[in-house]
Amino acid sequence: MLSVTSLSGFGSGSVAANVSSLEFGSSATAATPGSSTTYTLDIGTAAADRYVLIGTGVQVNGTGAASVKIHVPDVSTDSSGTACSVVLEATVNSESNSSFWLSDSLITSGTSAEVVIVYDSSGAYRAGAASWAVYNINTTVSDTDTSTANPFSGTVTIPADGIAFAYLISGAGANSFDWTGGAAVTERFDDNPEAACQVSGADHATAGSIEFNAQGSPAPGASRVMAVVAFGPPS
C-alpha cells in the first residue's frame, strides 16, 4: 500500500530574475543509520536567493524521516541549524520511504553542510540523502508525483522557468539505474547503501510535462518507491 503526504512550503525567495535554477550538491549513504544520521553534503554556490532541497530515502519499519535540519559549519551564526519542511513523502508497505525536504528559510552563506536526519524508527537501515541548491523559487511546490512501478515512472508539469527533481530507493535487485524522460533528464547519482539497496536521483529544468523514468539493471526489488517534485519561480 502506498501512502503519500504533500505539504506546502513557506514564503518565496528573493527575485533577481524571475527564473528558477538548480545546482546539484552531492549525495551520501548510510548502511545502518539507526535513529538519526548526519550526512556531510555540498549545498552549492552561496547566494542571496538560495534555498536547499534535500532528497532522502530509507528502509525502515515506519514512515521514514521525521525531521531534517541543515547545519552549515562555516557560518558562525548557524548555531542551531536551519529546519526543513517536508514537501513530499511517499511510503510503500511501511518499509521503503522517499521524500523531499526544503529549508524553511534562505541559506545565503556556506558551500557545505551537515544534514541531520532523524528517522521515525530506531530500526532504520539502508538510507541515503542528496542535496540541491535551488535559486529564486516559489517555495510552494507546484506539482508532485510518486511511483512504485517497475520501471519507475513519475510525471510532473514544470512551470515556465521552473525546475524538477526525483529521488528513489529500491530494495534487493537493481545495482544501477538508467534515467530517461520525455526530454533528457540529468542523472545525478547512483549509490548503494548496501548491496541489497539502491538510491538514485535526477533533475530537469525545462518547462512542460516531464516523465522521470528509471530502469533498474537488473530489475529492482518490490520495496521500491520514487518521489518527484517540481517548483516554479516566485509569482
PDB file of C-alpha atoms in Angstrom:
ATOM      1  CA  MET A   1       0.000   0.000   0.000  1.00  0.00           C
ATOM      2  CA  LEU A   2       1.382   3.425  -0.998  1.00  0.00           C
ATOM      3  CA  SER A   3       0.777   6.396   1.296  1.00  0.00           C
ATOM      4  CA  VAL A   4       1.609   9.964   0.262  1.00  0.00           C
ATOM      5  CA  THR A   5       1.881  13.191   2.233  1.00  0.00           C
ATOM      6  CA  SER A   6       2.218  16.503   0.365  1.00  0.00           C
ATOM      7  CA  LEU A   7       2.685  19.775   2.238  1.00  0.00           C
ATOM      8  CA  SER A   8       3.201  23.362   1.145  1.00  0.00           C
ATOM      9  CA  GLY A   9       6.272  25.449   1.842  1.00  0.00           C
ATOM     10  CA  PHE A  10       6.520  28.958   3.213  1.00  0.00           C
ATOM     11  CA  GLY A  11       7.136  32.315   1.554  1.00  0.00           C
ATOM     12  CA  SER A  12       9.269  32.838  -1.528  1.00  0.00           C
ATOM     13  CA  GLY A  13      12.877  33.569  -2.326  1.00  0.00           C
ATOM     14  CA  SER A  14      14.231  36.951  -3.408  1.00  0.00           C
ATOM     15  CA  VAL A  15      13.871  37.769  -7.085  1.00  0.00           C
ATOM     16  CA  ALA A  16      16.864  38.816  -9.182  1.00  0.00           C
ATOM     17  CA  ALA A  17      15.475  37.424 -12.449  1.00  0.00           C
ATOM     18  CA  ASN A  18      12.228  35.508 -12.469  1.00  0.00           C
ATOM     19  CA  VAL A  19      13.830  32.216 -13.463  1.00  0.00           C
ATOM     20  CA  SER A  20      14.414  29.314 -11.082  1.00  0.00           C
ATOM     21  CA  SER A  21      17.689  27.427 -11.280  1.00  0.00           C
ATOM     22  CA  LEU A  22      19.360  24.485  -9.571  1.00  0.00           C
ATOM     23  CA  GLU A  23      22.806  23.225  -8.678  1.00  0.00           C
ATOM     24  CA  PHE A  24      23.344  19.642  -7.598  1.00  0.00           C
ATOM     25  CA  GLY A  25      25.360  19.371  -4.404  1.00  0.00           C
ATOM     26  CA  SER A  26      26.262  15.780  -3.509  1.00  0.00           C
ATOM     27  CA  SER A  27      24.876  12.501  -2.192  1.00  0.00           C
ATOM     28  CA  ALA A  28      25.763  10.169   0.669  1.00  0.00           C
ATOM     29  CA  THR A  29      24.537   6.875   2.149  1.00  0.00           C
ATOM     30  CA  ALA A  30      24.385   5.090   5.480  1.00  0.00           C
ATOM     31  CA  ALA A  31      24.063   1.301   5.806  1.00  0.00           C
ATOM     32  CA  THR A  32      22.857   1.397   9.428  1.00  0.00           C
ATOM     33  CA  PRO A  33      21.648   4.927  10.272  1.00  0.00           C
ATOM     34  CA  GLY A  34      19.745   3.929  13.417  1.00  0.00           C
ATOM     35  CA  SER A  35      17.503   6.660  14.828  1.00  0.00           C
ATOM     36  CA  SER A  36      19.431   9.518  13.193  1.00  0.00           C
ATOM     37  CA  THR A  37      22.344  10.175  10.875  1.00  0.00           C
ATOM     38  CA  THR A  38      24.429  13.220   9.955  1.00  0.00           C
ATOM     39  CA  TYR A  39      25.353  13.465   6.281  1.00  0.00           C
ATOM     40  CA  THR A  40      28.032  15.892   5.090  1.00  0.00           C
ATOM     41  CA  LEU A  41      26.750  17.313   1.805  1.00  0.00           C
ATOM     42  CA  ASP A  42      27.673  20.097  -0.594  1.00  0.00           C
ATOM     43  CA  ILE A  43      24.963  22.758  -0.857  1.00  0.00           C
ATOM     44  CA  GLY A  44      26.053  24.633  -3.968  1.00  0.00           C
ATOM     45  CA  THR A  45      27.115  28.210  -4.574  1.00  0.00           C
ATOM     46  CA  ALA A  46      26.139  30.701  -1.876  1.00  0.00           C
ATOM     47  CA  ALA A  47      23.602  33.314  -2.997  1.00  0.00           C
ATOM     48  CA  ALA A  48      21.024  35.671  -1.543  1.00  0.00           C
ATOM     49  CA  ASP A  49      18.136  33.665  -3.036  1.00  0.00           C
ATOM     50  CA  ARG A  50      19.336  30.121  -2.237  1.00  0.00           C
ATOM     51  CA  TYR A  51      17.191  27.532  -0.528  1.00  0.00           C
ATOM     52  CA  VAL A  52      18.444  23.964  -0.051  1.00  0.00           C
ATOM     53  CA  LEU A  53      16.427  20.924  -1.132  1.00  0.00           C
ATOM     54  CA  ILE A  54      17.161  17.533   0.440  1.00  0.00           C
ATOM     55  CA  GLY A  55      16.063  14.259  -1.125  1.00  0.00           C
ATOM     56  CA  THR A  56      16.221  11.239   1.137  1.00  0.00           C
ATOM     57  CA  GLY A  57      15.347   7.567   1.138  1.00  0.00           C
ATOM     58  CA  VAL A  58      15.274   4.967   3.894  1.00  0.00           C
ATOM     59  CA  GLN A  59      14.174   1.423   4.538  1.00  0.00           C
ATOM     60  CA  VAL A  60      12.556   1.192   7.961  1.00  0.00           C
ATOM     61  CA  ASN A  61       9.599  -0.319   9.750  1.00  0.00           C
ATOM     62  CA  GLY A  62       7.868   3.056   9.993  1.00  0.00           C
ATOM     63  CA  THR A  63       7.219   6.072   7.819  1.00  0.00           C
ATOM     64  CA  GLY A  64      10.724   7.340   7.124  1.00  0.00           C
ATOM     65  CA  ALA A  65      12.277  10.655   8.089  1.00  0.00           C
ATOM     66  CA  ALA A  66      10.676  12.544  10.964  1.00  0.00           C
ATOM     67  CA  SER A  67      12.775  15.697  10.722  1.00  0.00           C
ATOM     68  CA  VAL A  68      15.609  17.189   8.687  1.00  0.00           C
ATOM     69  CA  LYS A  69      17.904  20.017   9.784  1.00  0.00           C
ATOM     70  CA  ILE A  70      20.722  21.672   7.826  1.00  0.00           C
ATOM     71  CA  HIS A  71      23.725  22.940   9.768  1.00  0.00           C
ATOM     72  CA  VAL A  72      26.353  24.996   7.921  1.00  0.00           C
ATOM     73  CA  PRO A  73      29.575  24.621   9.945  1.00  0.00           C
ATOM     74  CA  ASP A  74      31.468  27.524   8.381  1.00  0.00           C
ATOM     75  CA  VAL A  75      28.797  30.123   9.223  1.00  0.00           C
ATOM     76  CA  SER A  76      29.286  31.398  12.777  1.00  0.00           C
ATOM     77  CA  THR A  77      25.654  32.466  13.161  1.00  0.00           C
ATOM     78  CA  ASP A  78      24.322  28.984  12.348  1.00  0.00           C
ATOM     79  CA  SER A  79      24.470  27.623  15.885  1.00  0.00           C
ATOM     80  CA  SER A  80      21.273  25.571  15.777  1.00  0.00           C
ATOM     81  CA  GLY A  81      20.900  24.841  12.081  1.00  0.00           C
ATOM     82  CA  THR A  82      18.083  25.534   9.636  1.00  0.00           C
ATOM     83  CA  ALA A  83      14.977  23.381   9.931  1.00  0.00           C
ATOM     84  CA  CYS A  84      13.359  21.879   6.837  1.00  0.00           C
ATOM     85  CA  SER A  85       9.759  21.072   5.981  1.00  0.00           C
ATOM     86  CA  VAL A  86       8.627  18.034   4.021  1.00  0.00           C
ATOM     87  CA  VAL A  87       7.218  18.854   0.576  1.00  0.00           C
ATOM     88  CA  LEU A  88       6.520  15.262  -0.481  1.00  0.00           C
ATOM     89  CA  GLU A  89       6.773  11.919   1.284  1.00  0.00           C
ATOM     90  CA  ALA A  90       5.908   8.521  -0.190  1.00  0.00           C
ATOM     91  CA  THR A  91       5.985   5.194   1.660  1.00  0.00           C
ATOM     92  CA  VAL A  92       5.389   1.693   0.327  1.00  0.00           C
ATOM     93  CA  ASN A  93       4.494  -1.255   2.573  1.00  0.00           C
ATOM     94  CA  SER A  94       5.555   0.750   5.667  1.00  0.00           C
ATOM     95  CA  GLU A  95       9.106  -0.149   4.699  1.00  0.00           C
ATOM     96  CA  SER A  96      10.662   1.943   1.920  1.00  0.00           C
ATOM     97  CA  ASN A  97      10.325   5.718   2.021  1.00  0.00           C
ATOM     98  CA  SER A  98      11.397   8.517  -0.350  1.00  0.00           C
ATOM     99  CA  SER A  99      10.883  12.169   0.485  1.00  0.00           C
ATOM    100  CA  PHE A 100      11.897  15.735  -0.315  1.00  0.00           C
ATOM    101  CA  TRP A 101      12.552  18.429   2.289  1.00  0.00           C
ATOM    102  CA  LEU A 102      13.060  22.161   1.687  1.00  0.00           C
ATOM    103  CA  SER A 103      14.860  24.525   4.049  1.00  0.00           C
ATOM    104  CA  ASP A 104      12.402  26.746   5.911  1.00  0.00           C
ATOM    105  CA  SER A 105      14.498  29.819   5.200  1.00  0.00           C
ATOM    106  CA  LEU A 106      17.129  31.046   2.783  1.00  0.00           C
ATOM    107  CA  ILE A 107      20.662  29.740   3.357  1.00  0.00           C
ATOM    108  CA  THR A 108      22.749  32.555   1.939  1.00  0.00           C
ATOM    109  CA  SER A 109      26.242  31.510   3.088  1.00  0.00           C
ATOM    110  CA  GLY A 110      28.413  28.403   3.008  1.00  0.00           C
ATOM    111  CA  THR A 111      29.064  25.707   0.426  1.00  0.00           C
ATOM    112  CA  SER A 112      28.805  22.536   2.538  1.00  0.00           C
ATOM    113  CA  ALA A 113      26.609  21.473   5.411  1.00  0.00           C
ATOM    114  CA  GLU A 114      25.933  18.775   7.967  1.00  0.00           C
ATOM    115  CA  VAL A 115      22.431  17.499   7.262  1.00  0.00           C
ATOM    116  CA  VAL A 116      20.903  15.789  10.290  1.00  0.00           C
ATOM    117  CA  ILE A 117      18.059  13.395   9.518  1.00  0.00           C
ATOM    118  CA  VAL A 118      16.033  11.891  12.366  1.00  0.00           C
ATOM    119  CA  TYR A 119      14.105   8.743  11.473  1.00  0.00           C
ATOM    120  CA  ASP A 120      10.706   7.679  12.752  1.00  0.00           C
ATOM    121  CA  SER A 121      12.135   4.384  13.959  1.00  0.00           C
ATOM    122  CA  SER A 122      15.381   3.427  15.659  1.00  0.00           C
ATOM    123  CA  GLY A 123      15.341   0.413  13.354  1.00  0.00           C
ATOM    124  CA  ALA A 124      16.151   2.444  10.242  1.00  0.00           C
ATOM    125  CA  TYR A 125      18.607   0.797   7.884  1.00  0.00           C
ATOM    126  CA  ARG A 126      19.851   1.343   4.332  1.00  0.00           C
ATOM    127  CA  ALA A 127      19.448   5.095   3.913  1.00  0.00           C
ATOM    128  CA  GLY A 128      20.672   7.883   1.678  1.00  0.00           C
ATOM    129  CA  ALA A 129      20.425  11.637   1.195  1.00  0.00           C
ATOM    130  CA  ALA A 130      21.199  14.121  -1.570  1.00  0.00           C
ATOM    131  CA  SER A 131      21.305  17.909  -1.765  1.00  0.00           C
ATOM    132  CA  TRP A 132      20.472  20.547  -4.351  1.00  0.00           C
ATOM    133  CA  ALA A 133      20.806  24.312  -4.168  1.00  0.00           C
ATOM    134  CA  VAL A 134      17.626  25.871  -5.567  1.00  0.00           C
ATOM    135  CA  TYR A 135      17.573  29.534  -6.507  1.00  0.00           C
ATOM    136  CA  ASN A 136      14.704  32.003  -6.973  1.00  0.00           C
ATOM    137  CA  ILE A 137      11.849  29.579  -6.302  1.00  0.00           C
ATOM    138  CA  ASN A 138       8.303  29.800  -5.095  1.00  0.00           C
ATOM    139  CA  THR A 139       8.607  27.576  -2.020  1.00  0.00           C
ATOM    140  CA  THR A 140       5.123  26.169  -2.526  1.00  0.00           C
ATOM    141  CA  VAL A 141       5.698  23.024  -4.567  1.00  0.00           C
ATOM    142  CA  SER A 142       3.922  23.288  -7.928  1.00  0.00           C
ATOM    143  CA  ASP A 143       3.457  19.591  -8.747  1.00  0.00           C
ATOM    144  CA  THR A 144       4.296  16.168  -7.305  1.00  0.00           C
ATOM    145  CA  ASP A 145       4.143  12.514  -8.244  1.00  0.00           C
ATOM    146  CA  THR A 146       5.200   9.147  -6.857  1.00  0.00           C
ATOM    147  CA  SER A 147       5.915   5.750  -8.355  1.00  0.00           C
ATOM    148  CA  THR A 148       6.312   2.162  -7.210  1.00  0.00           C
ATOM    149  CA  ALA A 149       6.279   0.807 -10.765  1.00  0.00           C
ATOM    150  CA  ASN A 150       8.930  -1.283 -12.471  1.00  0.00           C
ATOM    151  CA  PRO A 151      10.427   0.613 -14.175  1.00  0.00           C
ATOM    152  CA  PHE A 152       9.811   3.734 -12.125  1.00  0.00           C
ATOM    153  CA  SER A 153       7.699   6.376 -13.884  1.00  0.00           C
ATOM    154  CA  GLY A 154       6.693   9.702 -12.349  1.00  0.00           C
ATOM    155  CA  THR A 155       5.305  12.683 -14.260  1.00  0.00           C
ATOM    156  CA  VAL A 156       5.149  16.338 -13.212  1.00  0.00           C
ATOM    157  CA  THR A 157       4.430  19.566 -15.044  1.00  0.00           C
ATOM    158  CA  ILE A 158       7.281  22.028 -14.667  1.00  0.00           C
ATOM    159  CA  PRO A 159       6.099  25.666 -14.732  1.00  0.00           C
ATOM    160  CA  ALA A 160       7.678  28.172 -17.087  1.00  0.00           C
ATOM    161  CA  ASP A 161      11.255  28.791 -15.927  1.00  0.00           C
ATOM    162  CA  GLY A 162      10.846  26.082 -13.276  1.00  0.00           C
ATOM    163  CA  ILE A 163      12.768  23.009 -12.094  1.00  0.00           C
ATOM    164  CA  ALA A 164      12.016  19.400 -11.045  1.00  0.00           C
ATOM    165  CA  PHE A 165      13.664  16.615  -9.053  1.00  0.00           C
ATOM    166  CA  ALA A 166      13.328  12.860  -8.494  1.00  0.00           C
ATOM    167  CA  TYR A 167      14.710  10.613  -5.727  1.00  0.00           C
ATOM    168  CA  LEU A 168      14.212   6.839  -5.450  1.00  0.00           C
ATOM    169  CA  ILE A 169      15.082   3.972  -3.147  1.00  0.00           C
ATOM    170  CA  SER A 170      14.839   0.309  -4.100  1.00  0.00           C
ATOM    171  CA  GLY A 171      15.268  -2.976  -2.288  1.00  0.00           C
ATOM    172  CA  ALA A 172      17.147  -6.042  -3.484  1.00  0.00           C
ATOM    173  CA  GLY A 173      17.713  -6.293  -7.201  1.00  0.00           C
ATOM    174  CA  ALA A 174      18.979  -3.358  -9.262  1.00  0.00           C
ATOM    175  CA  ASN A 175      22.509  -2.124  -8.667  1.00  0.00           C
ATOM    176  CA  SER A 176      22.223   0.821 -11.080  1.00  0.00           C
ATOM    177  CA  PHE A 177      19.526   2.898 -12.770  1.00  0.00           C
ATOM    178  CA  ASP A 178      19.261   4.455 -16.209  1.00  0.00           C
ATOM    179  CA  TRP A 179      17.155   7.628 -16.267  1.00  0.00           C
ATOM    180  CA  THR A 180      15.133   8.742 -19.283  1.00  0.00           C
ATOM    181  CA  GLY A 181      12.161  11.011 -19.885  1.00  0.00           C
ATOM    182  CA  GLY A 182      10.087  12.896 -22.426  1.00  0.00           C
ATOM    183  CA  ALA A 183      13.118  15.180 -22.605  1.00  0.00           C
ATOM    184  CA  ALA A 184      16.574  14.331 -21.344  1.00  0.00           C
ATOM    185  CA  VAL A 185      16.682  14.337 -17.550  1.00  0.00           C
ATOM    186  CA  THR A 186      20.017  14.627 -15.784  1.00  0.00           C
ATOM    187  CA  GLU A 187      21.022  11.671 -13.612  1.00  0.00           C
ATOM    188  CA  ARG A 188      22.999  12.889 -10.599  1.00  0.00           C
ATOM    189  CA  PHE A 189      23.926   9.791  -8.595  1.00  0.00           C
ATOM    190  CA  ASP A 190      23.585   6.023  -8.296  1.00  0.00           C
ATOM    191  CA  ASP A 191      24.575   4.837  -4.813  1.00  0.00           C
ATOM    192  CA  ASN A 192      24.356   1.642  -2.784  1.00  0.00           C
ATOM    193  CA  PRO A 193      23.918   1.922   0.993  1.00  0.00           C
ATOM    194  CA  GLU A 194      24.321  -1.862   0.892  1.00  0.00           C
ATOM    195  CA  ALA A 195      24.424  -4.454  -1.881  1.00  0.00           C
ATOM    196  CA  ALA A 196      20.717  -5.105  -1.317  1.00  0.00           C
ATOM    197  CA  CYS A 197      19.649  -1.445  -1.557  1.00  0.00           C
ATOM    198  CA  GLN A 198      19.976   1.309  -4.149  1.00  0.00           C
ATOM    199  CA  VAL A 199      19.278   5.051  -4.189  1.00  0.00           C
ATOM    200  CA  SER A 200      19.368   7.270  -7.258  1.00  0.00           C
ATOM    201  CA  GLY A 201      18.323  10.775  -8.265  1.00  0.00           C
ATOM    202  CA  ALA A 202      17.850  13.096 -11.218  1.00  0.00           C
ATOM    203  CA  ASP A 203      16.664  16.595 -12.101  1.00  0.00           C
ATOM    204  CA  HIS A 204      15.367  18.634 -15.030  1.00  0.00           C
ATOM    205  CA  ALA A 205      14.970  22.334 -15.852  1.00  0.00           C
ATOM    206  CA  THR A 206      12.774  22.669 -18.948  1.00  0.00           C
ATOM    207  CA  ALA A 207       9.124  23.760 -18.722  1.00  0.00           C
ATOM    208  CA  GLY A 208       6.332  21.353 -19.602  1.00  0.00           C
ATOM    209  CA  SER A 209       5.189  17.863 -18.702  1.00  0.00           C
ATOM    210  CA  ILE A 210       8.199  15.689 -17.922  1.00  0.00           C
ATOM    211  CA  GLU A 211       8.252  11.972 -17.141  1.00  0.00           C
ATOM    212  CA  PHE A 212      11.070  10.718 -14.922  1.00  0.00           C
ATOM    213  CA  ASN A 213      11.688   7.086 -15.898  1.00  0.00           C
ATOM    214  CA  ALA A 214      14.261   4.977 -14.054  1.00  0.00           C
ATOM    215  CA  GLN A 215      15.055   1.489 -15.310  1.00  0.00           C
ATOM    216  CA  GLY A 216      16.973  -0.732 -12.908  1.00  0.00           C
ATOM    217  CA  SER A 217      19.535  -3.276 -14.017  1.00  0.00           C
ATOM    218  CA  PRO A 218      18.679  -5.963 -13.054  1.00  0.00           C
ATOM    219  CA  ALA A 219      15.031  -5.262 -12.127  1.00  0.00           C
ATOM    220  CA  PRO A 220      14.564  -3.604  -8.720  1.00  0.00           C
ATOM    221  CA  GLY A 221      13.041  -5.395  -5.749  1.00  0.00           C
ATOM    222  CA  ALA A 222       9.446  -4.989  -4.583  1.00  0.00           C
ATOM    223  CA  SER A 223      10.179  -2.491  -1.801  1.00  0.00           C
ATOM    224  CA  ARG A 224      10.729   0.449  -4.111  1.00  0.00           C
ATOM    225  CA  VAL A 225       9.378   4.000  -4.215  1.00  0.00           C
ATOM    226  CA  MET A 226      10.200   7.229  -6.028  1.00  0.00           C
ATOM    227  CA  ALA A 227       9.233  10.820  -5.173  1.00  0.00           C
ATOM    228  CA  VAL A 228       9.105  13.608  -7.797  1.00  0.00           C
ATOM    229  CA  VAL A 229       8.632  17.343  -7.129  1.00  0.00           C
ATOM    230  CA  ALA A 230       8.536  20.500  -9.257  1.00  0.00           C
ATOM    231  CA  PHE A 231       8.932  24.175  -8.346  1.00  0.00           C
ATOM    232  CA  GLY A 232       8.413  27.398 -10.269  1.00  0.00           C
ATOM    233  CA  PRO A 233       9.731  30.914  -9.777  1.00  0.00           C
ATOM    234  CA  PRO A 234       8.007  33.381  -7.425  1.00  0.00           C
ATOM    235  CA  SER A 235       4.712  34.775  -8.732  1.00  0.00           C
TER     236      SER A 235
END
